[in-house]
Coordinates of C-alpha atoms in Angstrom, one line a residue:
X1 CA 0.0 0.0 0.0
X2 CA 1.4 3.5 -0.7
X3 CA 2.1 6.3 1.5
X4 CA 1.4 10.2 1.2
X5 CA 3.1 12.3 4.0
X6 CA 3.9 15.7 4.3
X7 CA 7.4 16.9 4.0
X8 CA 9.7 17.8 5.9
X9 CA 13.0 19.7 6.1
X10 CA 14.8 16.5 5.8
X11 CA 12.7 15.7 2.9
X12 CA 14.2 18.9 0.3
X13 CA 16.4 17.0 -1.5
X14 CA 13.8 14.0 -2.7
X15 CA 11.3 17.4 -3.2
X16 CA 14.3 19.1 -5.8
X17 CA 15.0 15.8 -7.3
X18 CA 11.1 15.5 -7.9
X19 CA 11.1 18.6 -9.4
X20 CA 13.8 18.7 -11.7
X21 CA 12.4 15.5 -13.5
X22 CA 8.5 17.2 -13.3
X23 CA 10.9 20.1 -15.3
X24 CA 12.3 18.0 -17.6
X25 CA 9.0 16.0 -18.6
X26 CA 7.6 19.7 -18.7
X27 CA 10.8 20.3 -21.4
X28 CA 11.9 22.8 -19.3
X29 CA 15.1 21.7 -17.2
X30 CA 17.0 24.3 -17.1
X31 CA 14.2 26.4 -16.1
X32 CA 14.6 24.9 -12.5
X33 CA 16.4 27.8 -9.9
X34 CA 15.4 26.2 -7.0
X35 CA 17.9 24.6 -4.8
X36 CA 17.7 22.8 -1.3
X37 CA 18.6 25.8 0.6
X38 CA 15.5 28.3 -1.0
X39 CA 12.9 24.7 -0.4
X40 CA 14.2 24.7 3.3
X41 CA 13.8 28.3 3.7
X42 CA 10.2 28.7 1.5
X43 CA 8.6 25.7 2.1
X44 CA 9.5 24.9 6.5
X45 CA 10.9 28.2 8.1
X46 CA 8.7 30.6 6.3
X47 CA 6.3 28.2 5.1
X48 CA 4.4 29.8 1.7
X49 CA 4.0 26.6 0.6
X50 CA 3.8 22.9 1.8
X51 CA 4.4 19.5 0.0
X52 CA 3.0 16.2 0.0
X53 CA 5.4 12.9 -1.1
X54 CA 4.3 9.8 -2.2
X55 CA 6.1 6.5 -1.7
X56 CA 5.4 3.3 -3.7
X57 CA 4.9 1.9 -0.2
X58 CA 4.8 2.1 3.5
X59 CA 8.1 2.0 4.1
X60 CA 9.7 5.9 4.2
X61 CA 13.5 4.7 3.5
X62 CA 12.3 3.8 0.0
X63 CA 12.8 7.0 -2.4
X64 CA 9.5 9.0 -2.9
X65 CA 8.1 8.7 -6.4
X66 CA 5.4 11.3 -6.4
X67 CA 5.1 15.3 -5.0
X68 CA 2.1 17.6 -4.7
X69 CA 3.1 21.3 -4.2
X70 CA 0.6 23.7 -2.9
X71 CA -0.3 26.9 -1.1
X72 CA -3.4 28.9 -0.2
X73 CA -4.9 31.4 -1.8
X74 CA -8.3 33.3 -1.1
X75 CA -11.5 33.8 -3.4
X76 CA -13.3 37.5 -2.9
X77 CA -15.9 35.5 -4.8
X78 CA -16.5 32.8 -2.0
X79 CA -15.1 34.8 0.8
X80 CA -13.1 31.7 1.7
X81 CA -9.4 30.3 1.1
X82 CA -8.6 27.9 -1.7
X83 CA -5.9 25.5 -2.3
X84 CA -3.8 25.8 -5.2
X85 CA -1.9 22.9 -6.8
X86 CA 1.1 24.4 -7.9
X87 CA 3.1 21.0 -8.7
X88 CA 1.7 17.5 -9.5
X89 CA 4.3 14.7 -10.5
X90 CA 4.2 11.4 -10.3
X91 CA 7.6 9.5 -11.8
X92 CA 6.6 7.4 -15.0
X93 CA 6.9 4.1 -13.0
X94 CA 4.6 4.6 -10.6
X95 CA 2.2 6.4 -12.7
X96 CA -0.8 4.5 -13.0
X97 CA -0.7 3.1 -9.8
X98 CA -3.3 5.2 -7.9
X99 CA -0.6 7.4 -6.6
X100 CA -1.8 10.3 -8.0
X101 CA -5.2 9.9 -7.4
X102 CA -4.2 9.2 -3.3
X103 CA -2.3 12.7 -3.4
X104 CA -5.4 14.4 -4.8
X105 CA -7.9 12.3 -2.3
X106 CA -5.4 13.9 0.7
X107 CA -5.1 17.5 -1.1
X108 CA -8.7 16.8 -1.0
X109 CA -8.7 16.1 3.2
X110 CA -6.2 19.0 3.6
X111 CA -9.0 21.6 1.5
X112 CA -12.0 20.3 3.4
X113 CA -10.2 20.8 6.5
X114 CA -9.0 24.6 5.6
X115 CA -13.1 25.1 4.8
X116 CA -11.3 26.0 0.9
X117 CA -13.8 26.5 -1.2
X118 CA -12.0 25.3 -4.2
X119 CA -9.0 23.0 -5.4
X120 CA -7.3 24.9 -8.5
X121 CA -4.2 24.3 -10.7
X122 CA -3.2 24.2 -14.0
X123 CA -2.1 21.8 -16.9
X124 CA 0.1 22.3 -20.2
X125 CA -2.5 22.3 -23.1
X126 CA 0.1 19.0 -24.4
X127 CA 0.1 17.1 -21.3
X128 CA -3.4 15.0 -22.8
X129 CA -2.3 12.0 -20.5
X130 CA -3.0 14.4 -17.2
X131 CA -6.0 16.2 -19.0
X132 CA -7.6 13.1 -19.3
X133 CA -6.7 11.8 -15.5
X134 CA -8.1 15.4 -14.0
X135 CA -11.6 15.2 -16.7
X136 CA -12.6 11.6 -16.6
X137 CA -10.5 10.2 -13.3
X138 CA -11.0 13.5 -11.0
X139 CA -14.7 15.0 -13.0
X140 CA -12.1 18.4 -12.7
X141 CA -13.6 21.0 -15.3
X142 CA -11.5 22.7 -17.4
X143 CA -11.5 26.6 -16.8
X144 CA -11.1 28.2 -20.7
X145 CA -12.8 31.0 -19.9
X146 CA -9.4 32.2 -18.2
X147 CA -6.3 33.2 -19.0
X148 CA -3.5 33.1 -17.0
X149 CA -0.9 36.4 -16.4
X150 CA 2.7 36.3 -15.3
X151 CA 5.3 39.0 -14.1
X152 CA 8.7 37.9 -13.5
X153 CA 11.6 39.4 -11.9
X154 CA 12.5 42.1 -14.1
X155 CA 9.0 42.8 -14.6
X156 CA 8.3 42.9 -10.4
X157 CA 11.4 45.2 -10.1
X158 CA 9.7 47.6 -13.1
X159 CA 6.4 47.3 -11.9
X160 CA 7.9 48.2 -8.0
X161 CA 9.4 51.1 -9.6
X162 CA 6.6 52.3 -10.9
X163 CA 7.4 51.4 -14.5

C-alpha cells in the first residue's frame, strides 16, 4: 500500500529531485532555480508553501516517487481560502498506480479541512495523458474561460518602480 506524507525539512532533497524530473518532462530543465537551501527556507521556516510525497509503499526509507506542491490562496468571490496545486508529478513508474489519485484524495482532506472553497491548478494544453486523468479520473472542469498572467523578476522590479 502506498504512502502520502507531508514533507519535511529532511525531505528537500527528494522534493528538488522531484522537481527537476517534473521540469524535464515539462521540457523545461534548465528552467529549475530552486535549490535545497530556497525549499528549506520557502517551504518549512517561512512556510508559503507545503508538500506532500508519495512513496510506492509504506516503508519511508524507499525513495518518494510522487510530490504535490501547494499553497493557499483566497476567493473575494466565496469569501473563503482555496488550495492551489502548484506541482503534481508522479515519476513514469509509478504512474498509474493510484498514486496520484491518493495525493489528490489527501489534497482533498487537507482543503475540506481549511473550509477551501475550491481546489485549482493548472495543466500544459500537451500534457493530454493528465488532462484526461483530471476530466474523466478527477470530473475536474477545465477553466477556458481564463487566461493566466505572469510578471517575473525584471518585470516585479519595473512594476515596484513604478514602471
Amino acid at each position: 500500500m502506498a504512502l502520502i506524507r507531508p514533507a519535511t525539512p529532511d525531505d528537500v532533497d527528494h522534493i528538488l529531485r522531484l522537481i527537476i524530473e517534473l521540469a524535464t518532462f515539462e521540457k523545461e530543465p534548465d528552467s529549475v532555480k530552486a535549490t535545497p537551501e530556497l525549499l528549506r527556507k520557502n517551504l518549512f521556516e517561512t512556510p508559503y508553501a507545503h508538500a506532500l510525497l508519495a512513496f510506492p509503499s509504506e516503508d519511508q526509507n524507499t525513495k518518494p516517487v510522487g510530490l504535490a506542491l501547494y499553497f493557499f490562496n483566497f476567493s473575494t468571490w466565496t469569501g473563503r481560502p482555496g488550495l492551489y496545486l502548484e506541482d503534481l508529478y508522479v515519476s513514469p513508474e509509478s504512474r498509474g498506480t493510484g498514486l496520484g489519485k491518493a495525493l489528490f484524495a489527501e489534497l482533498g482532506k487537507i482543503a475540506q479541512e481549511k473550509n477551501c472553497a475550491r481546489l485549482d491548478w493548472n495543466v500544459l494544453k500537451w500534457n493530454q495523458p493528465a488532462i484526461d486523468f483530471y476530466e474523466k479520473g478527477l470530473k475536474a472542469k477545465s477553466m477556458s474561460e481564463w487566461m493566466g498572467m505572469r510578471l517575473e523578476e525584471q518585470g516585479i522590479a519595473n512594476l515596484a518602480r513604478g514602471v
